[in-house]
Short mmCIF file of C-alpha atoms in Angstrom, two decimals:
data_model
loop_
_atom_site.label_atom_id
_atom_site.label_comp_id
_atom_site.label_asym_id
_atom_site.label_seq_id
_atom_site.Cartn_x
_atom_site.Cartn_y
_atom_site.Cartn_z
CA UNK A 22 -54.88 -33.16 8.99
CA UNK A 23 -51.41 -33.41 7.50
CA UNK A 24 -49.99 -30.26 9.05
CA UNK A 25 -50.62 -28.07 12.05
CA UNK A 26 -51.68 -25.24 9.79
CA UNK A 27 -54.12 -22.45 10.48
CA UNK A 28 -56.47 -21.23 7.77
CA UNK A 29 -54.42 -19.33 5.23
CA UNK A 30 -55.06 -15.68 4.53
CA UNK A 31 -54.24 -13.43 1.62
CA UNK A 32 -51.84 -11.22 3.56
CA UNK A 33 -48.28 -12.04 4.52
CA UNK A 34 -47.27 -11.86 8.18
CA UNK A 35 -44.08 -10.57 9.81
CA UNK A 36 -43.71 -13.65 12.00
CA UNK A 37 -40.18 -15.02 12.31
CA UNK A 38 -38.17 -17.79 13.90
CA UNK A 39 -34.62 -17.92 15.20
CA UNK A 40 -32.08 -18.78 12.50
CA UNK A 41 -30.51 -21.37 14.82
CA UNK A 42 -33.35 -23.72 13.81
CA UNK A 43 -32.36 -23.46 10.16
CA UNK A 44 -28.71 -24.07 10.94
CA UNK A 45 -29.66 -27.21 12.88
CA UNK A 46 -31.65 -28.32 9.83
CA UNK A 47 -28.56 -27.80 7.65
CA UNK A 48 -26.45 -29.96 9.96
CA UNK A 49 -29.08 -32.70 9.96
CA UNK A 50 -29.21 -32.55 6.14
CA UNK A 51 -25.43 -32.86 5.88
CA UNK A 52 -25.50 -35.81 8.30
CA UNK A 53 -27.80 -37.59 5.85
CA UNK A 54 -25.57 -36.78 2.89
CA UNK A 55 -27.88 -34.14 1.42
CA UNK A 56 -26.68 -30.88 -0.16
CA UNK A 57 -27.97 -28.33 2.36
CA UNK A 58 -27.28 -25.33 0.11
CA UNK A 59 -29.63 -26.69 -2.54
CA UNK A 60 -32.38 -27.38 0.00
CA UNK A 61 -32.08 -23.85 1.39
CA UNK A 62 -32.18 -22.39 -2.12
CA UNK A 63 -35.43 -24.29 -2.75
CA UNK A 64 -36.87 -22.44 0.25
CA UNK A 65 -35.67 -19.05 -0.99
CA UNK A 66 -32.85 -18.92 1.57
CA UNK A 67 -29.05 -18.68 1.41
CA UNK A 68 -27.46 -20.90 4.05
CA UNK A 69 -24.24 -18.90 4.33
CA UNK A 70 -26.20 -15.78 5.35
CA UNK A 71 -27.46 -17.52 8.48
CA UNK A 72 -24.25 -19.38 9.26
CA UNK A 73 -22.62 -15.98 9.62
CA UNK A 74 -25.48 -14.64 11.76
CA UNK A 75 -27.11 -17.51 13.71
CA UNK A 76 -28.93 -15.01 15.97
CA UNK A 77 -30.77 -13.44 13.04
CA UNK A 78 -34.41 -14.15 12.22
CA UNK A 79 -36.02 -16.05 9.33
CA UNK A 80 -39.55 -15.32 8.04
CA UNK A 81 -41.77 -18.20 9.11
CA UNK A 82 -43.01 -18.62 5.52
CA UNK A 83 -39.48 -19.46 4.36
CA UNK A 84 -38.87 -21.68 7.36
CA UNK A 85 -41.97 -23.70 6.49
CA UNK A 86 -40.74 -24.03 2.92
CA UNK A 87 -37.38 -25.20 4.29
CA UNK A 88 -38.98 -27.98 6.33
CA UNK A 89 -40.98 -29.10 3.30
CA UNK A 90 -37.87 -29.05 1.08
CA UNK A 91 -35.91 -31.03 3.68
CA UNK A 92 -38.54 -33.77 3.80
CA UNK A 93 -38.56 -33.95 0.02
CA UNK A 94 -34.75 -34.15 -0.16
CA UNK A 95 -34.32 -36.76 2.58
CA UNK A 96 -37.44 -38.83 1.84
CA UNK A 97 -37.72 -39.10 5.62
CA UNK A 98 -41.06 -38.05 7.18
CA UNK A 99 -39.45 -38.27 10.63
CA UNK A 100 -36.64 -35.85 9.69
CA UNK A 101 -37.76 -33.38 12.37
CA UNK A 102 -36.79 -35.86 15.07
CA UNK A 103 -33.28 -36.10 13.59
CA UNK A 104 -32.82 -32.34 13.79
CA UNK A 105 -33.00 -32.50 17.59
CA UNK A 106 -29.56 -34.16 17.56
CA UNK A 107 -28.13 -30.86 16.37
CA UNK A 108 -29.95 -28.42 18.69
CA UNK A 109 -28.45 -27.42 22.04
CA UNK A 110 -29.51 -25.01 24.77
CA UNK A 111 -26.80 -22.52 23.79
CA UNK A 112 -28.44 -22.12 20.38
CA UNK A 113 -31.37 -20.39 22.08
CA UNK A 114 -28.99 -17.86 23.61
CA UNK A 115 -30.31 -16.29 26.82
CA UNK A 116 -33.47 -18.43 26.83
CA UNK A 117 -31.38 -21.60 26.67
CA UNK A 118 -29.34 -20.43 29.64
CA UNK A 119 -32.51 -19.55 31.53
CA UNK A 120 -33.98 -23.02 30.92
CA UNK A 121 -30.86 -24.70 32.28
CA UNK A 122 -30.80 -22.50 35.41
CA UNK A 123 -34.47 -23.08 36.40
CA UNK A 124 -35.35 -24.69 39.73
CA UNK A 125 -37.06 -27.60 37.98
CA UNK A 126 -38.36 -28.59 34.57
CA UNK A 127 -41.89 -27.38 35.32
CA UNK A 128 -40.51 -23.88 35.77
CA UNK A 129 -38.42 -24.34 32.62
CA UNK A 130 -41.54 -25.18 30.58
CA UNK A 131 -43.34 -22.17 32.01
CA UNK A 132 -40.47 -19.90 30.97
CA UNK A 133 -40.45 -21.37 27.46
CA UNK A 134 -44.16 -20.58 27.18
CA UNK A 135 -43.66 -17.07 28.56
CA UNK A 136 -40.69 -16.18 26.34
CA UNK A 137 -41.20 -18.40 23.29
CA UNK A 138 -41.25 -15.37 20.94
CA UNK A 139 -37.46 -15.38 21.23
CA UNK A 140 -37.48 -18.74 19.42
CA UNK A 141 -40.56 -18.18 17.24
CA UNK A 142 -43.47 -15.76 17.43
CA UNK A 143 -45.57 -17.76 14.96
CA UNK A 144 -47.01 -20.17 17.53
CA UNK A 145 -49.14 -20.08 20.65
CA UNK A 146 -47.84 -22.24 23.47
CA UNK A 147 -49.74 -23.27 26.57
CA UNK A 148 -49.53 -25.76 29.43
CA UNK A 149 -52.33 -28.03 30.64
CA UNK A 150 -51.94 -29.19 34.24
CA UNK A 151 -53.28 -32.53 35.42
CA UNK A 152 -52.63 -34.26 38.75
CA UNK A 153 -49.95 -36.57 37.35
CA UNK A 154 -48.78 -34.86 34.17
CA UNK A 155 -48.42 -31.59 32.26
CA UNK A 156 -49.38 -31.14 28.63
CA UNK A 157 -47.25 -28.86 26.43
CA UNK A 158 -49.48 -27.55 23.63
CA UNK A 159 -48.43 -25.92 20.34
CA UNK A 160 -50.77 -24.25 17.87
CA UNK A 161 -50.02 -21.93 14.97
CA UNK A 162 -51.05 -18.29 15.31
CA UNK A 163 -54.21 -17.68 13.31
CA UNK A 164 -53.37 -17.02 9.66
CA UNK A 165 -49.89 -18.55 9.87
CA UNK A 166 -48.74 -21.80 8.25
CA UNK A 167 -46.21 -23.94 10.09
CA UNK A 168 -44.99 -27.40 9.14
CA UNK A 169 -45.94 -30.48 11.12
CA UNK A 170 -42.25 -31.37 10.96
CA UNK A 171 -41.47 -28.23 12.97
CA UNK A 172 -43.80 -29.53 15.71
CA UNK A 173 -41.99 -32.89 15.68
CA UNK A 174 -38.65 -31.13 16.00
CA UNK A 175 -39.73 -28.77 18.77
CA UNK A 176 -41.16 -31.59 20.88
CA UNK A 177 -38.06 -33.70 20.26
CA UNK A 178 -35.84 -30.83 21.39
CA UNK A 179 -37.94 -30.33 24.54
CA UNK A 180 -37.61 -34.00 25.46
CA UNK A 181 -33.89 -33.93 24.76
CA UNK A 182 -33.44 -30.82 26.93
CA UNK A 183 -35.38 -32.39 29.80
CA UNK A 184 -33.33 -35.56 29.68
CA UNK A 185 -30.02 -33.70 29.40
CA UNK A 186 -30.85 -31.55 32.43
CA UNK A 187 -32.34 -34.24 34.71
CA UNK A 188 -30.98 -37.49 33.31
CA UNK A 189 -32.83 -40.71 32.60
CA UNK A 190 -36.29 -41.35 33.98
CA UNK A 191 -39.95 -41.82 33.17
CA UNK A 192 -40.58 -38.56 31.31
CA UNK A 193 -43.03 -38.83 28.39
CA UNK A 194 -46.53 -40.09 29.15
CA UNK A 195 -48.05 -39.62 25.70
CA UNK A 196 -47.73 -37.54 22.53
CA UNK A 197 -50.72 -36.22 20.54
CA UNK A 198 -49.99 -34.86 17.06
CA UNK A 199 -52.31 -33.18 14.56
CA UNK A 200 -50.30 -34.48 11.61
CA UNK A 201 -51.52 -37.33 9.44
CA UNK A 202 -50.42 -40.76 10.63
CA UNK A 203 -47.29 -41.77 8.67
CA UNK A 204 -46.82 -45.17 7.05
CA UNK A 205 -44.53 -46.16 9.92
CA UNK A 206 -44.91 -44.66 13.39
CA UNK A 207 -41.85 -46.51 14.71
CA UNK A 208 -39.43 -43.51 14.62
CA UNK A 209 -41.78 -41.46 16.82
CA UNK A 210 -42.41 -44.29 19.26
CA UNK A 211 -38.71 -45.07 19.57
CA UNK A 212 -37.73 -41.44 20.09
CA UNK A 213 -40.38 -40.50 22.66
CA UNK A 214 -40.50 -43.97 24.25
CA UNK A 215 -44.24 -43.53 24.68
CA UNK A 216 -47.57 -43.89 22.91
CA UNK A 217 -47.82 -41.46 19.98
CA UNK A 218 -51.25 -40.67 18.52
CA UNK A 219 -51.75 -38.97 15.13
CA UNK A 220 -54.69 -37.14 13.50
CA UNK A 221 -55.48 -35.49 16.83
CA UNK A 222 -57.35 -32.20 17.32
CA UNK A 223 -54.39 -30.58 19.08
CA UNK A 224 -50.65 -31.05 19.54
CA UNK A 225 -49.81 -32.11 23.10
CA UNK A 226 -46.62 -33.42 24.60
CA UNK A 227 -47.68 -35.02 27.91
CA UNK A 228 -44.90 -35.20 30.50
CA UNK A 229 -44.97 -36.79 33.96
CA UNK A 230 -45.01 -34.24 36.80
CA UNK A 231 -42.98 -36.53 39.07
CA UNK A 232 -40.04 -36.10 36.67
CA UNK A 233 -40.64 -32.41 35.92
CA UNK A 234 -40.83 -31.33 39.55
CA UNK A 235 -37.50 -32.77 40.67
CA UNK A 236 -35.14 -30.01 41.83
CA UNK A 237 -32.35 -29.39 39.33
CA UNK A 238 -28.72 -29.51 40.43
CA UNK A 239 -28.11 -26.54 38.10
CA UNK A 240 -30.48 -24.20 39.98
CA UNK A 241 -29.01 -20.99 41.35
CA UNK A 242 -31.34 -18.11 42.23
CA UNK A 243 -28.93 -15.31 41.28
CA UNK A 244 -27.96 -16.97 37.99
CA UNK A 245 -31.62 -17.61 37.23
CA UNK A 246 -32.58 -13.95 37.81
CA UNK A 247 -29.67 -12.73 35.70
CA UNK A 248 -30.60 -15.05 32.83
CA UNK A 249 -34.25 -13.99 32.96
CA UNK A 250 -33.25 -10.33 32.78
CA UNK A 251 -31.14 -11.12 29.72
CA UNK A 252 -34.10 -12.80 28.03
CA UNK A 253 -36.36 -9.84 28.76
CA UNK A 254 -33.78 -7.39 27.42
CA UNK A 255 -33.34 -9.45 24.25
CA UNK A 256 -37.08 -9.52 23.61
CA UNK A 257 -37.33 -5.77 24.12
CA UNK A 258 -34.57 -5.21 21.60
CA UNK A 259 -36.14 -7.69 19.18
CA UNK A 260 -39.50 -5.91 19.26
CA UNK A 261 -38.25 -2.35 19.55
CA UNK A 262 -38.00 -1.67 15.82
CA UNK A 263 -41.29 -3.16 14.61
CA UNK A 264 -44.32 -0.96 14.17
CA UNK A 265 -46.57 -3.91 14.85
CA UNK A 266 -45.15 -4.26 18.36
CA UNK A 267 -45.30 -0.51 18.93
CA UNK A 268 -48.97 -0.57 18.04
CA UNK A 269 -49.67 -3.51 20.34
CA UNK A 270 -48.13 -1.67 23.27
CA UNK A 271 -50.38 1.34 22.70
CA UNK A 272 -53.61 -0.58 22.17
CA UNK A 273 -55.83 -0.12 25.21
CA UNK A 274 -59.07 -2.05 25.51
CA UNK A 275 -61.67 -1.60 28.24
CA UNK A 276 -65.04 -0.40 29.39
CA UNK A 277 -63.92 3.16 30.04
CA UNK A 278 -62.38 3.67 26.65
CA UNK A 279 -64.17 4.64 23.47
CA UNK A 280 -62.19 2.02 21.63
CA UNK A 281 -58.73 1.96 20.01
CA UNK A 282 -58.36 3.45 16.56
CA UNK A 283 -55.60 3.88 14.01
CA UNK A 284 -55.69 7.66 14.42
CA UNK A 285 -55.47 7.47 18.22
CA UNK A 286 -52.48 5.10 18.16
CA UNK A 287 -50.78 7.14 15.43
CA UNK A 288 -51.10 10.23 17.62
CA UNK A 289 -49.49 8.38 20.55
CA UNK A 290 -46.63 7.28 18.29
CA UNK A 291 -46.18 10.83 16.93
CA UNK A 292 -46.78 9.87 13.30
CA UNK A 293 -49.59 10.57 10.87
CA UNK A 294 -52.40 8.06 10.40
CA UNK A 295 -51.32 7.53 6.79
CA UNK A 296 -47.69 6.91 7.78
CA UNK A 297 -48.62 4.38 10.43
CA UNK A 298 -50.93 2.52 8.04
CA UNK A 299 -48.13 2.37 5.47
CA UNK A 300 -45.57 1.17 8.03
CA UNK A 301 -47.91 -1.61 9.12
CA UNK A 302 -48.56 -2.66 5.50
CA UNK A 303 -44.81 -2.91 4.94
CA UNK A 304 -44.65 -5.36 7.86
CA UNK A 305 -47.56 -7.37 6.44
CA UNK A 306 -50.30 -6.26 8.83
CA UNK A 307 -53.30 -3.99 9.00
CA UNK A 308 -54.47 -2.19 12.12
CA UNK A 309 -57.60 -4.34 12.33
CA UNK A 310 -55.50 -7.51 12.29
CA UNK A 311 -53.32 -6.22 15.13
CA UNK A 312 -56.42 -5.28 17.10
CA UNK A 313 -57.86 -8.77 16.66
CA UNK A 314 -54.60 -10.40 17.74
CA UNK A 315 -54.51 -8.16 20.81
CA UNK A 316 -58.04 -9.25 21.69
CA UNK A 317 -57.10 -12.90 21.24
CA UNK A 318 -54.05 -12.57 23.48
CA UNK A 319 -56.00 -10.73 26.18
CA UNK A 320 -58.91 -13.15 25.98
CA UNK A 321 -56.57 -16.05 26.78
CA UNK A 322 -54.90 -14.07 29.54
CA UNK A 323 -58.17 -13.10 31.26
CA UNK A 324 -59.56 -16.63 30.99
CA UNK A 325 -56.45 -18.29 32.43
CA UNK A 326 -55.09 -15.72 34.86
CA UNK A 327 -58.25 -14.14 36.33
CA UNK A 328 -61.56 -15.28 37.79
CA UNK A 329 -63.54 -12.67 35.84
CA UNK A 330 -66.86 -13.83 34.43
CA UNK A 331 -67.17 -14.47 30.71
CA UNK A 332 -69.49 -11.45 30.46
CA UNK A 333 -67.00 -9.10 32.11
CA UNK A 334 -64.19 -10.38 29.91
CA UNK A 335 -66.33 -9.83 26.83
CA UNK A 336 -67.10 -6.23 27.83
CA UNK A 337 -63.46 -5.51 28.71
CA UNK A 338 -62.44 -6.65 25.25
CA UNK A 339 -64.93 -4.35 23.58
CA UNK A 340 -67.64 -6.87 22.71
CA UNK A 341 -71.27 -5.84 23.12
CA UNK A 342 -72.16 -8.98 25.05
CA UNK A 343 -70.99 -12.49 25.95
CA UNK A 344 -72.70 -14.03 22.90
CA UNK A 345 -70.62 -12.01 20.46
CA UNK A 346 -67.47 -12.87 22.42
CA UNK A 347 -68.37 -16.57 22.41
CA UNK A 348 -68.81 -16.60 18.64
CA UNK A 349 -65.52 -14.77 18.06
CA UNK A 350 -63.62 -17.04 20.45
CA UNK A 351 -64.95 -20.18 18.78
CA UNK A 352 -63.88 -18.77 15.42
CA UNK A 353 -60.36 -18.14 16.79
CA UNK A 354 -59.77 -21.37 18.71
CA UNK A 355 -62.58 -23.81 17.76
CA UNK A 356 -63.73 -23.99 21.38
CA UNK A 357 -65.82 -21.88 23.75
CA UNK A 358 -64.28 -19.54 26.35
CA UNK A 359 -65.67 -21.69 29.16
CA UNK A 360 -64.24 -24.89 27.68
CA UNK A 361 -60.89 -23.18 27.08
CA UNK A 362 -60.75 -22.02 30.71
CA UNK A 363 -61.74 -25.45 32.02
CA UNK A 364 -59.26 -27.35 29.81
CA UNK A 365 -56.27 -25.09 30.36
CA UNK A 366 -56.43 -23.66 33.86
CA UNK A 367 -53.74 -24.74 36.28
CA UNK A 368 -55.14 -26.21 39.52
CA UNK A 369 -54.85 -23.68 42.35
#
């Protein structure tokens, strides 16, 4: 598999990523003597627009085109690793400040997973806990295409952040990447200073817990709480104006409900059914797609955060029985609910 790309669909999606990523790409391009404006134009973007507003958002489709254009222009398959030289915590605004103020790196990773939509809402992040290490997993949201180079860059930035916060030490245990094995794997091995495996089923950055659980000298409880509040406020503002997010907040699933419908949600939002359907189309979604994404999100939550049986989870999500839920879950994530729970649950 050359890229970490979900099955493509015929509809566009309103997923976005923080423009700071694109600006870091432009700096990396300039460092290699490449005309960044031309590369951005090839991706349907105007660099100056984002230089003036680094906190703005870029459609993930264009960001993927930008990564592809950058690889073509630099002839460097490991370009994503180079971009990490130009990304700093401050570029992620409140989330960057929150990461730096965490008690330890384990908590920092957990906050990145919890609030990753601030950076990009096109991926699903999760942590896998083992006795001696923690795996940081990245997968594209179903129906979204993201570049394998973006995965390289994100993992490189995470490693750089960890080392900048806690200093030198034995950090990376192993790296698993879905991307096709390049002609030379040396750049990856040298950057991560660990074994890097390609053509894997999932993307995992495995980090040693002994390093992650060291108490940070930057930790301050009051500063941490203030930074987390800032992140939460930013996310609320970011989502406030999208009809997709408004719909998600009003979708209620459960045994005691007759089931969510477009008309019911439209009534709650004080708009007509036709208006809501049109607003969603303008943002690249249909009501049924939002409903499915809501079920996917809740399925993962129930499996990881509760001890409910698979049958109860299935019924709470509106499935007739566990068999139907199992089939749907395997279609979404290529694994069963039981296997997902077993592979991803944090030891109590």
